[in-house]
Amino acid sequence: MPEEFTQAAARNQLHRYLVRTLRALPAELSIALRHPQLPRARLHGGVTMPFGDDGREIVSEYFTIGYWVIGTTPDTAGEYFDSVVRSWAEFGWPTRADRSGSRTRAADTRTPDDFQLHIQRSANGYLSLSGSTPPFPVGSVAGDPLPQVIEHPTG
């Protein structure tokens, strides 16, 4: 892990990957911590977690956050799910997707610099997109929080 890799740098890069993923979807979509149709299902603004705890000392941490994909419907969620998975593969990121055809589906990818992204379609047709960073030193500068809403870059 490079010494200059801080939580702030990790958060900024994760934000760029979320925007890049969002770009694969129609311009009217966005991602947000709150979903208008799910008022009780507000997602947290991200959390920093210990990484590789060996029981003696925690030397690194990682950051993780999840968003709802806003603007989808149960009828379009499968199509948008497939668009995200296809875009990750086109980026050259190794991607693992559930191909069961059931209403609930999930897919994961890992970027060359070890960031992880996850998309999930729930049984009721809602999509969520989450991501986590590679580890960074404990106590490194956190920087600004990620936004509560990320608008489509062309929207």
Short mmCIF file of N, CA and C in Angstrom, two decimals:
data_model
loop_
_atom_site.label_atom_id
_atom_site.label_comp_id
_atom_site.label_asym_id
_atom_site.label_seq_id
_atom_site.Cartn_x
_atom_site.Cartn_y
_atom_site.Cartn_z
N MET A 1 0.85 -1.17 0.00
CA MET A 1 0.00 0.00 0.00
C MET A 1 0.90 1.24 0.00
N PRO A 2 0.74 2.14 -0.98
CA PRO A 2 1.57 3.34 -1.01
C PRO A 2 1.33 4.19 0.23
N GLU A 3 2.36 4.80 0.74
CA GLU A 3 2.25 5.59 1.95
C GLU A 3 1.27 6.75 1.79
N GLU A 4 1.18 7.33 0.60
CA GLU A 4 0.31 8.47 0.37
C GLU A 4 -1.16 8.07 0.17
N PHE A 5 -1.46 6.78 0.16
CA PHE A 5 -2.84 6.33 -0.02
C PHE A 5 -3.60 6.51 1.28
N THR A 6 -4.44 7.53 1.32
CA THR A 6 -5.21 7.86 2.52
C THR A 6 -6.67 7.49 2.32
N GLN A 7 -7.41 7.58 3.40
CA GLN A 7 -8.85 7.36 3.29
C GLN A 7 -9.46 8.37 2.33
N ALA A 8 -9.01 9.62 2.38
CA ALA A 8 -9.53 10.65 1.48
C ALA A 8 -9.29 10.26 0.02
N ALA A 9 -8.10 9.80 -0.30
CA ALA A 9 -7.80 9.39 -1.68
C ALA A 9 -8.65 8.19 -2.07
N ALA A 10 -8.84 7.25 -1.14
CA ALA A 10 -9.66 6.07 -1.41
C ALA A 10 -11.11 6.46 -1.67
N ARG A 11 -11.65 7.35 -0.84
CA ARG A 11 -13.04 7.80 -1.03
C ARG A 11 -13.20 8.50 -2.38
N ASN A 12 -12.24 9.35 -2.72
CA ASN A 12 -12.32 10.07 -4.00
C ASN A 12 -12.31 9.10 -5.18
N GLN A 13 -11.46 8.09 -5.12
CA GLN A 13 -11.40 7.12 -6.21
C GLN A 13 -12.68 6.28 -6.26
N LEU A 14 -13.20 5.90 -5.12
CA LEU A 14 -14.46 5.15 -5.09
C LEU A 14 -15.58 5.98 -5.72
N HIS A 15 -15.63 7.26 -5.40
CA HIS A 15 -16.62 8.15 -6.00
C HIS A 15 -16.49 8.15 -7.52
N ARG A 16 -15.27 8.22 -8.04
CA ARG A 16 -15.05 8.20 -9.49
C ARG A 16 -15.56 6.88 -10.09
N TYR A 17 -15.34 5.75 -9.43
CA TYR A 17 -15.83 4.48 -9.94
C TYR A 17 -17.35 4.39 -9.90
N LEU A 18 -17.97 4.94 -8.88
CA LEU A 18 -19.44 4.96 -8.82
C LEU A 18 -20.00 5.80 -9.97
N VAL A 19 -19.39 6.96 -10.23
CA VAL A 19 -19.83 7.82 -11.33
C VAL A 19 -19.61 7.11 -12.67
N ARG A 20 -18.48 6.45 -12.83
CA ARG A 20 -18.20 5.72 -14.07
C ARG A 20 -19.24 4.63 -14.30
N THR A 21 -19.63 3.94 -13.25
CA THR A 21 -20.67 2.92 -13.35
C THR A 21 -22.01 3.56 -13.70
N LEU A 22 -22.34 4.65 -13.05
CA LEU A 22 -23.59 5.35 -13.31
C LEU A 22 -23.68 5.81 -14.76
N ARG A 23 -22.54 6.16 -15.33
CA ARG A 23 -22.50 6.62 -16.72
C ARG A 23 -22.99 5.53 -17.70
N ALA A 24 -22.95 4.26 -17.31
CA ALA A 24 -23.41 3.16 -18.16
C ALA A 24 -24.94 3.07 -18.19
N LEU A 25 -25.60 3.87 -17.37
CA LEU A 25 -27.06 3.84 -17.27
C LEU A 25 -27.66 5.07 -17.92
N PRO A 26 -28.97 5.07 -18.18
CA PRO A 26 -29.62 6.24 -18.79
C PRO A 26 -29.45 7.50 -17.93
N ALA A 27 -29.43 8.64 -18.61
CA ALA A 27 -29.16 9.93 -17.96
C ALA A 27 -30.17 10.31 -16.89
N GLU A 28 -31.37 9.74 -16.93
CA GLU A 28 -32.38 10.12 -15.92
C GLU A 28 -32.19 9.41 -14.59
N LEU A 29 -31.23 8.49 -14.51
CA LEU A 29 -31.00 7.76 -13.27
C LEU A 29 -29.95 8.46 -12.41
N SER A 30 -30.02 8.23 -11.12
CA SER A 30 -29.04 8.74 -10.16
C SER A 30 -28.89 7.68 -9.07
N ILE A 31 -27.98 7.94 -8.14
CA ILE A 31 -27.87 7.06 -6.97
C ILE A 31 -27.98 7.94 -5.73
N ALA A 32 -28.59 7.39 -4.68
CA ALA A 32 -28.85 8.19 -3.49
C ALA A 32 -28.94 7.29 -2.26
N LEU A 33 -28.65 7.90 -1.10
CA LEU A 33 -28.77 7.18 0.17
C LEU A 33 -30.23 6.95 0.55
N ARG A 34 -31.12 7.81 0.07
CA ARG A 34 -32.55 7.67 0.34
C ARG A 34 -33.28 7.33 -0.95
N HIS A 35 -34.23 6.42 -0.85
CA HIS A 35 -35.05 6.06 -2.01
C HIS A 35 -36.45 6.62 -1.76
N PRO A 36 -37.02 7.37 -2.72
CA PRO A 36 -38.33 7.99 -2.49
C PRO A 36 -39.44 6.98 -2.21
N GLN A 37 -39.35 5.77 -2.76
CA GLN A 37 -40.39 4.77 -2.51
C GLN A 37 -40.10 3.92 -1.27
N LEU A 38 -38.94 4.11 -0.67
CA LEU A 38 -38.57 3.31 0.51
C LEU A 38 -38.11 4.24 1.64
N PRO A 39 -39.02 5.01 2.21
CA PRO A 39 -38.61 6.03 3.19
C PRO A 39 -37.91 5.48 4.43
N ARG A 40 -38.16 4.25 4.78
CA ARG A 40 -37.51 3.67 5.96
C ARG A 40 -36.20 2.97 5.64
N ALA A 41 -35.85 2.90 4.38
CA ALA A 41 -34.66 2.16 3.96
C ALA A 41 -33.51 3.10 3.60
N ARG A 42 -33.29 4.12 4.44
CA ARG A 42 -32.20 5.05 4.20
C ARG A 42 -30.88 4.34 4.45
N LEU A 43 -29.96 4.47 3.51
CA LEU A 43 -28.64 3.86 3.66
C LEU A 43 -27.71 4.84 4.38
N HIS A 44 -26.75 4.32 5.10
CA HIS A 44 -25.82 5.17 5.85
C HIS A 44 -24.84 5.86 4.90
N GLY A 45 -24.20 6.90 5.37
CA GLY A 45 -23.27 7.68 4.56
C GLY A 45 -21.89 7.07 4.43
N GLY A 46 -21.79 5.78 4.65
CA GLY A 46 -20.51 5.09 4.54
C GLY A 46 -19.93 4.83 5.91
N VAL A 47 -19.09 3.80 5.97
CA VAL A 47 -18.49 3.43 7.25
C VAL A 47 -17.06 2.97 7.00
N THR A 48 -16.21 3.28 7.95
CA THR A 48 -14.83 2.82 7.92
C THR A 48 -14.73 1.61 8.83
N MET A 49 -14.17 0.54 8.30
CA MET A 49 -14.11 -0.73 9.01
C MET A 49 -12.66 -1.20 9.15
N PRO A 50 -12.36 -1.96 10.22
CA PRO A 50 -11.01 -2.52 10.34
C PRO A 50 -10.76 -3.56 9.26
N PHE A 51 -9.52 -3.65 8.83
CA PHE A 51 -9.13 -4.62 7.80
C PHE A 51 -8.00 -5.47 8.33
N GLY A 52 -8.15 -6.77 8.22
CA GLY A 52 -7.07 -7.68 8.60
C GLY A 52 -6.73 -7.68 10.07
N ASP A 53 -7.73 -7.60 10.92
CA ASP A 53 -7.50 -7.62 12.36
C ASP A 53 -6.95 -8.99 12.77
N ASP A 54 -5.74 -9.00 13.30
CA ASP A 54 -5.15 -10.27 13.73
C ASP A 54 -5.28 -10.48 15.24
N GLY A 55 -6.10 -9.65 15.88
CA GLY A 55 -6.33 -9.80 17.31
C GLY A 55 -5.37 -8.98 18.17
N ARG A 56 -4.32 -8.47 17.59
CA ARG A 56 -3.35 -7.69 18.36
C ARG A 56 -3.46 -6.20 18.05
N GLU A 57 -3.42 -5.89 16.77
CA GLU A 57 -3.42 -4.49 16.38
C GLU A 57 -4.05 -4.36 15.00
N ILE A 58 -4.88 -3.33 14.84
CA ILE A 58 -5.46 -3.06 13.53
C ILE A 58 -4.55 -2.05 12.85
N VAL A 59 -3.99 -2.44 11.72
CA VAL A 59 -3.03 -1.55 11.03
C VAL A 59 -3.62 -0.89 9.79
N SER A 60 -4.77 -1.40 9.33
CA SER A 60 -5.39 -0.76 8.18
C SER A 60 -6.90 -0.84 8.29
N GLU A 61 -7.55 -0.01 7.48
CA GLU A 61 -9.01 0.07 7.45
C GLU A 61 -9.44 0.15 6.00
N TYR A 62 -10.73 -0.03 5.77
CA TYR A 62 -11.31 0.22 4.46
C TYR A 62 -12.63 0.95 4.63
N PHE A 63 -13.11 1.57 3.57
CA PHE A 63 -14.34 2.34 3.59
C PHE A 63 -15.34 1.67 2.67
N THR A 64 -16.61 1.63 3.10
CA THR A 64 -17.66 1.03 2.28
C THR A 64 -18.92 1.89 2.35
N ILE A 65 -19.65 1.93 1.24
CA ILE A 65 -20.88 2.72 1.17
C ILE A 65 -21.82 2.07 0.16
N GLY A 66 -23.13 2.25 0.37
CA GLY A 66 -24.13 1.73 -0.56
C GLY A 66 -25.14 2.80 -0.92
N TYR A 67 -25.64 2.74 -2.14
CA TYR A 67 -26.62 3.69 -2.66
C TYR A 67 -27.78 2.94 -3.31
N TRP A 68 -28.94 3.56 -3.31
CA TRP A 68 -30.06 3.08 -4.12
C TRP A 68 -29.91 3.65 -5.52
N VAL A 69 -30.29 2.89 -6.53
CA VAL A 69 -30.33 3.40 -7.89
C VAL A 69 -31.73 3.98 -8.08
N ILE A 70 -31.81 5.29 -8.28
CA ILE A 70 -33.08 6.01 -8.34
C ILE A 70 -33.51 6.18 -9.79
N GLY A 71 -34.78 5.89 -10.06
CA GLY A 71 -35.33 6.08 -11.40
C GLY A 71 -35.63 4.78 -12.11
N THR A 72 -35.33 3.66 -11.47
CA THR A 72 -35.66 2.37 -12.07
C THR A 72 -37.05 1.94 -11.62
N THR A 73 -37.60 0.99 -12.32
CA THR A 73 -38.87 0.37 -11.94
C THR A 73 -38.63 -1.14 -11.90
N PRO A 74 -39.54 -1.89 -11.29
CA PRO A 74 -39.37 -3.34 -11.33
C PRO A 74 -39.28 -3.89 -12.75
N ASP A 75 -39.92 -3.20 -13.71
CA ASP A 75 -39.87 -3.65 -15.10
C ASP A 75 -38.54 -3.36 -15.78
N THR A 76 -37.82 -2.32 -15.33
CA THR A 76 -36.56 -1.94 -15.98
C THR A 76 -35.32 -2.37 -15.18
N ALA A 77 -35.51 -2.80 -13.95
CA ALA A 77 -34.37 -3.11 -13.08
C ALA A 77 -33.46 -4.18 -13.67
N GLY A 78 -34.03 -5.21 -14.26
CA GLY A 78 -33.22 -6.28 -14.85
C GLY A 78 -32.36 -5.78 -16.00
N GLU A 79 -32.93 -4.94 -16.83
CA GLU A 79 -32.19 -4.35 -17.96
C GLU A 79 -31.04 -3.49 -17.45
N TYR A 80 -31.29 -2.67 -16.44
CA TYR A 80 -30.25 -1.80 -15.90
C TYR A 80 -29.17 -2.60 -15.17
N PHE A 81 -29.59 -3.64 -14.48
CA PHE A 81 -28.64 -4.54 -13.83
C PHE A 81 -27.68 -5.09 -14.89
N ASP A 82 -28.24 -5.60 -15.98
CA ASP A 82 -27.41 -6.16 -17.06
C ASP A 82 -26.49 -5.11 -17.67
N SER A 83 -26.97 -3.87 -17.81
CA SER A 83 -26.13 -2.79 -18.36
C SER A 83 -24.91 -2.52 -17.49
N VAL A 84 -25.11 -2.54 -16.18
CA VAL A 84 -23.99 -2.32 -15.26
C VAL A 84 -22.98 -3.47 -15.37
N VAL A 85 -23.47 -4.69 -15.34
CA VAL A 85 -22.58 -5.85 -15.42
C VAL A 85 -21.81 -5.84 -16.74
N ARG A 86 -22.50 -5.52 -17.82
CA ARG A 86 -21.85 -5.45 -19.13
C ARG A 86 -20.78 -4.36 -19.16
N SER A 87 -21.08 -3.21 -18.57
CA SER A 87 -20.10 -2.11 -18.56
C SER A 87 -18.86 -2.48 -17.77
N TRP A 88 -19.03 -3.15 -16.63
CA TRP A 88 -17.87 -3.58 -15.85
C TRP A 88 -16.99 -4.51 -16.68
N ALA A 89 -17.62 -5.44 -17.38
CA ALA A 89 -16.85 -6.36 -18.23
C ALA A 89 -16.13 -5.59 -19.34
N GLU A 90 -16.81 -4.60 -19.93
CA GLU A 90 -16.19 -3.78 -20.98
C GLU A 90 -15.02 -2.97 -20.45
N PHE A 91 -15.06 -2.58 -19.17
CA PHE A 91 -13.94 -1.87 -18.56
C PHE A 91 -12.75 -2.80 -18.34
N GLY A 92 -12.98 -4.10 -18.50
CA GLY A 92 -11.92 -5.08 -18.27
C GLY A 92 -11.82 -5.53 -16.83
N TRP A 93 -12.84 -5.25 -16.04
CA TRP A 93 -12.84 -5.62 -14.64
C TRP A 93 -13.43 -7.03 -14.49
N PRO A 94 -12.75 -7.92 -13.78
CA PRO A 94 -13.32 -9.26 -13.58
C PRO A 94 -14.64 -9.14 -12.83
N THR A 95 -15.65 -9.77 -13.38
CA THR A 95 -17.01 -9.61 -12.86
C THR A 95 -17.64 -10.98 -12.65
N ARG A 96 -18.31 -11.11 -11.52
CA ARG A 96 -19.04 -12.33 -11.20
C ARG A 96 -20.50 -11.94 -11.02
N ALA A 97 -21.40 -12.58 -11.78
CA ALA A 97 -22.82 -12.24 -11.71
C ALA A 97 -23.67 -13.48 -11.53
N ASP A 98 -24.75 -13.31 -10.80
CA ASP A 98 -25.75 -14.35 -10.64
C ASP A 98 -26.56 -14.38 -11.93
N ARG A 99 -26.57 -15.50 -12.59
CA ARG A 99 -27.29 -15.65 -13.87
C ARG A 99 -28.53 -16.53 -13.72
N SER A 100 -29.05 -16.60 -12.51
CA SER A 100 -30.14 -17.54 -12.23
C SER A 100 -31.45 -17.15 -12.91
N GLY A 101 -31.61 -15.87 -13.24
CA GLY A 101 -32.86 -15.44 -13.84
C GLY A 101 -33.95 -15.18 -12.82
N SER A 102 -33.65 -15.35 -11.54
CA SER A 102 -34.65 -15.08 -10.51
C SER A 102 -34.80 -13.57 -10.34
N ARG A 103 -35.80 -13.17 -9.59
CA ARG A 103 -36.03 -11.74 -9.37
C ARG A 103 -34.89 -11.11 -8.58
N THR A 104 -34.30 -11.83 -7.65
CA THR A 104 -33.17 -11.29 -6.90
C THR A 104 -31.89 -11.68 -7.64
N ARG A 105 -31.04 -10.72 -7.81
CA ARG A 105 -29.77 -10.96 -8.52
C ARG A 105 -28.70 -10.11 -7.87
N ALA A 106 -27.45 -10.54 -8.03
CA ALA A 106 -26.32 -9.78 -7.51
C ALA A 106 -25.13 -9.99 -8.43
N ALA A 107 -24.27 -8.98 -8.48
CA ALA A 107 -23.04 -9.07 -9.25
C ALA A 107 -21.97 -8.25 -8.54
N ASP A 108 -20.73 -8.70 -8.69
CA ASP A 108 -19.58 -8.04 -8.07
C ASP A 108 -18.48 -7.86 -9.11
N THR A 109 -17.66 -6.84 -8.89
CA THR A 109 -16.47 -6.66 -9.70
C THR A 109 -15.36 -6.10 -8.84
N ARG A 110 -14.16 -6.23 -9.36
CA ARG A 110 -12.97 -5.69 -8.68
C ARG A 110 -12.16 -4.94 -9.73
N THR A 111 -11.82 -3.70 -9.41
CA THR A 111 -11.02 -2.88 -10.33
C THR A 111 -9.55 -3.28 -10.23
N PRO A 112 -8.74 -2.89 -11.22
CA PRO A 112 -7.31 -3.24 -11.16
C PRO A 112 -6.60 -2.72 -9.90
N ASP A 113 -7.10 -1.62 -9.32
CA ASP A 113 -6.49 -1.08 -8.10
C ASP A 113 -7.21 -1.55 -6.84
N ASP A 114 -7.97 -2.64 -6.94
CA ASP A 114 -8.53 -3.38 -5.82
C ASP A 114 -9.75 -2.74 -5.14
N PHE A 115 -10.46 -1.87 -5.84
CA PHE A 115 -11.75 -1.39 -5.35
C PHE A 115 -12.79 -2.44 -5.72
N GLN A 116 -13.82 -2.58 -4.91
CA GLN A 116 -14.87 -3.55 -5.18
C GLN A 116 -16.20 -2.83 -5.35
N LEU A 117 -16.97 -3.26 -6.33
CA LEU A 117 -18.30 -2.72 -6.57
C LEU A 117 -19.29 -3.89 -6.59
N HIS A 118 -20.52 -3.60 -6.16
CA HIS A 118 -21.55 -4.63 -6.04
C HIS A 118 -22.88 -4.01 -6.48
N ILE A 119 -23.62 -4.71 -7.31
CA ILE A 119 -24.97 -4.29 -7.66
C ILE A 119 -25.92 -5.42 -7.27
N GLN A 120 -27.08 -5.03 -6.77
CA GLN A 120 -28.04 -6.03 -6.31
C GLN A 120 -29.45 -5.61 -6.70
N ARG A 121 -30.22 -6.57 -7.17
CA ARG A 121 -31.64 -6.36 -7.45
C ARG A 121 -32.42 -7.14 -6.41
N SER A 122 -33.28 -6.43 -5.68
CA SER A 122 -34.07 -7.08 -4.63
C SER A 122 -35.30 -7.76 -5.23
N ALA A 123 -35.97 -8.55 -4.43
CA ALA A 123 -37.17 -9.26 -4.88
C ALA A 123 -38.27 -8.31 -5.32
N ASN A 124 -38.31 -7.11 -4.74
CA ASN A 124 -39.34 -6.15 -5.13
C ASN A 124 -38.90 -5.24 -6.28
N GLY A 125 -37.71 -5.51 -6.86
CA GLY A 125 -37.30 -4.81 -8.07
C GLY A 125 -36.44 -3.58 -7.87
N TYR A 126 -36.03 -3.29 -6.67
CA TYR A 126 -35.18 -2.12 -6.43
C TYR A 126 -33.71 -2.50 -6.63
N LEU A 127 -32.95 -1.58 -7.18
CA LEU A 127 -31.52 -1.80 -7.39
C LEU A 127 -30.72 -1.00 -6.38
N SER A 128 -29.63 -1.61 -5.91
CA SER A 128 -28.68 -0.88 -5.07
C SER A 128 -27.29 -1.10 -5.64
N LEU A 129 -26.44 -0.09 -5.45
CA LEU A 129 -25.06 -0.12 -5.93
C LEU A 129 -24.17 0.26 -4.75
N SER A 130 -23.22 -0.59 -4.44
CA SER A 130 -22.33 -0.30 -3.32
C SER A 130 -20.88 -0.48 -3.74
N GLY A 131 -19.99 0.05 -2.92
CA GLY A 131 -18.57 -0.07 -3.22
C GLY A 131 -17.75 -0.03 -1.96
N SER A 132 -16.55 -0.58 -2.06
CA SER A 132 -15.60 -0.53 -0.94
C SER A 132 -14.20 -0.31 -1.49
N THR A 133 -13.37 0.24 -0.64
CA THR A 133 -12.02 0.62 -1.03
C THR A 133 -11.03 -0.46 -0.62
N PRO A 134 -9.84 -0.41 -1.20
CA PRO A 134 -8.77 -1.23 -0.64
C PRO A 134 -8.34 -0.62 0.70
N PRO A 135 -7.54 -1.33 1.47
CA PRO A 135 -7.14 -0.82 2.78
C PRO A 135 -6.23 0.40 2.69
N PHE A 136 -6.33 1.22 3.73
CA PHE A 136 -5.49 2.40 3.90
C PHE A 136 -5.08 2.43 5.37
N PRO A 137 -4.03 3.21 5.71
CA PRO A 137 -3.55 3.22 7.10
C PRO A 137 -4.61 3.72 8.09
N VAL A 138 -4.64 3.12 9.26
CA VAL A 138 -5.55 3.54 10.32
C VAL A 138 -5.28 5.00 10.66
N GLY A 139 -6.37 5.76 10.78
CA GLY A 139 -6.25 7.16 11.20
C GLY A 139 -5.84 8.11 10.10
N SER A 140 -5.77 7.64 8.85
CA SER A 140 -5.40 8.56 7.77
C SER A 140 -6.52 9.57 7.55
N VAL A 141 -6.20 10.65 6.91
CA VAL A 141 -7.15 11.73 6.67
C VAL A 141 -8.37 11.19 5.92
N ALA A 142 -9.56 11.45 6.47
CA ALA A 142 -10.79 10.91 5.87
C ALA A 142 -11.28 11.76 4.71
N GLY A 143 -11.06 13.05 4.75
CA GLY A 143 -11.57 13.91 3.69
C GLY A 143 -13.06 14.14 3.82
N ASP A 144 -13.63 14.67 2.77
CA ASP A 144 -15.06 14.96 2.76
C ASP A 144 -15.89 13.69 2.65
N PRO A 145 -17.09 13.69 3.24
CA PRO A 145 -17.96 12.54 3.07
C PRO A 145 -18.41 12.44 1.61
N LEU A 146 -18.76 11.24 1.19
CA LEU A 146 -19.31 11.10 -0.16
C LEU A 146 -20.70 11.73 -0.18
N PRO A 147 -21.14 12.20 -1.35
CA PRO A 147 -22.45 12.87 -1.41
C PRO A 147 -23.61 11.94 -1.10
N GLN A 148 -24.70 12.53 -0.62
CA GLN A 148 -25.91 11.76 -0.35
C GLN A 148 -26.60 11.36 -1.66
N VAL A 149 -26.42 12.19 -2.69
CA VAL A 149 -26.98 11.92 -4.01
C VAL A 149 -25.87 12.12 -5.03
N ILE A 150 -25.75 11.20 -5.96
CA ILE A 150 -24.81 11.36 -7.08
C ILE A 150 -25.66 11.35 -8.35
N GLU A 151 -25.72 12.51 -8.98
CA GLU A 151 -26.49 12.65 -10.21
C GLU A 151 -25.73 12.02 -11.35
N HIS A 152 -26.47 11.62 -12.37
CA HIS A 152 -25.84 11.08 -13.57
C HIS A 152 -24.94 12.16 -14.17
N PRO A 153 -23.73 11.80 -14.60
CA PRO A 153 -22.80 12.82 -15.09
C PRO A 153 -23.28 13.57 -16.33
N THR A 154 -24.24 13.02 -17.06
CA THR A 154 -24.77 13.73 -18.22
C THR A 154 -26.20 14.20 -17.99
N GLY A 155 -26.74 13.96 -16.79
CA GLY A 155 -28.13 14.28 -16.49
C GLY A 155 -28.39 15.71 -16.19
#
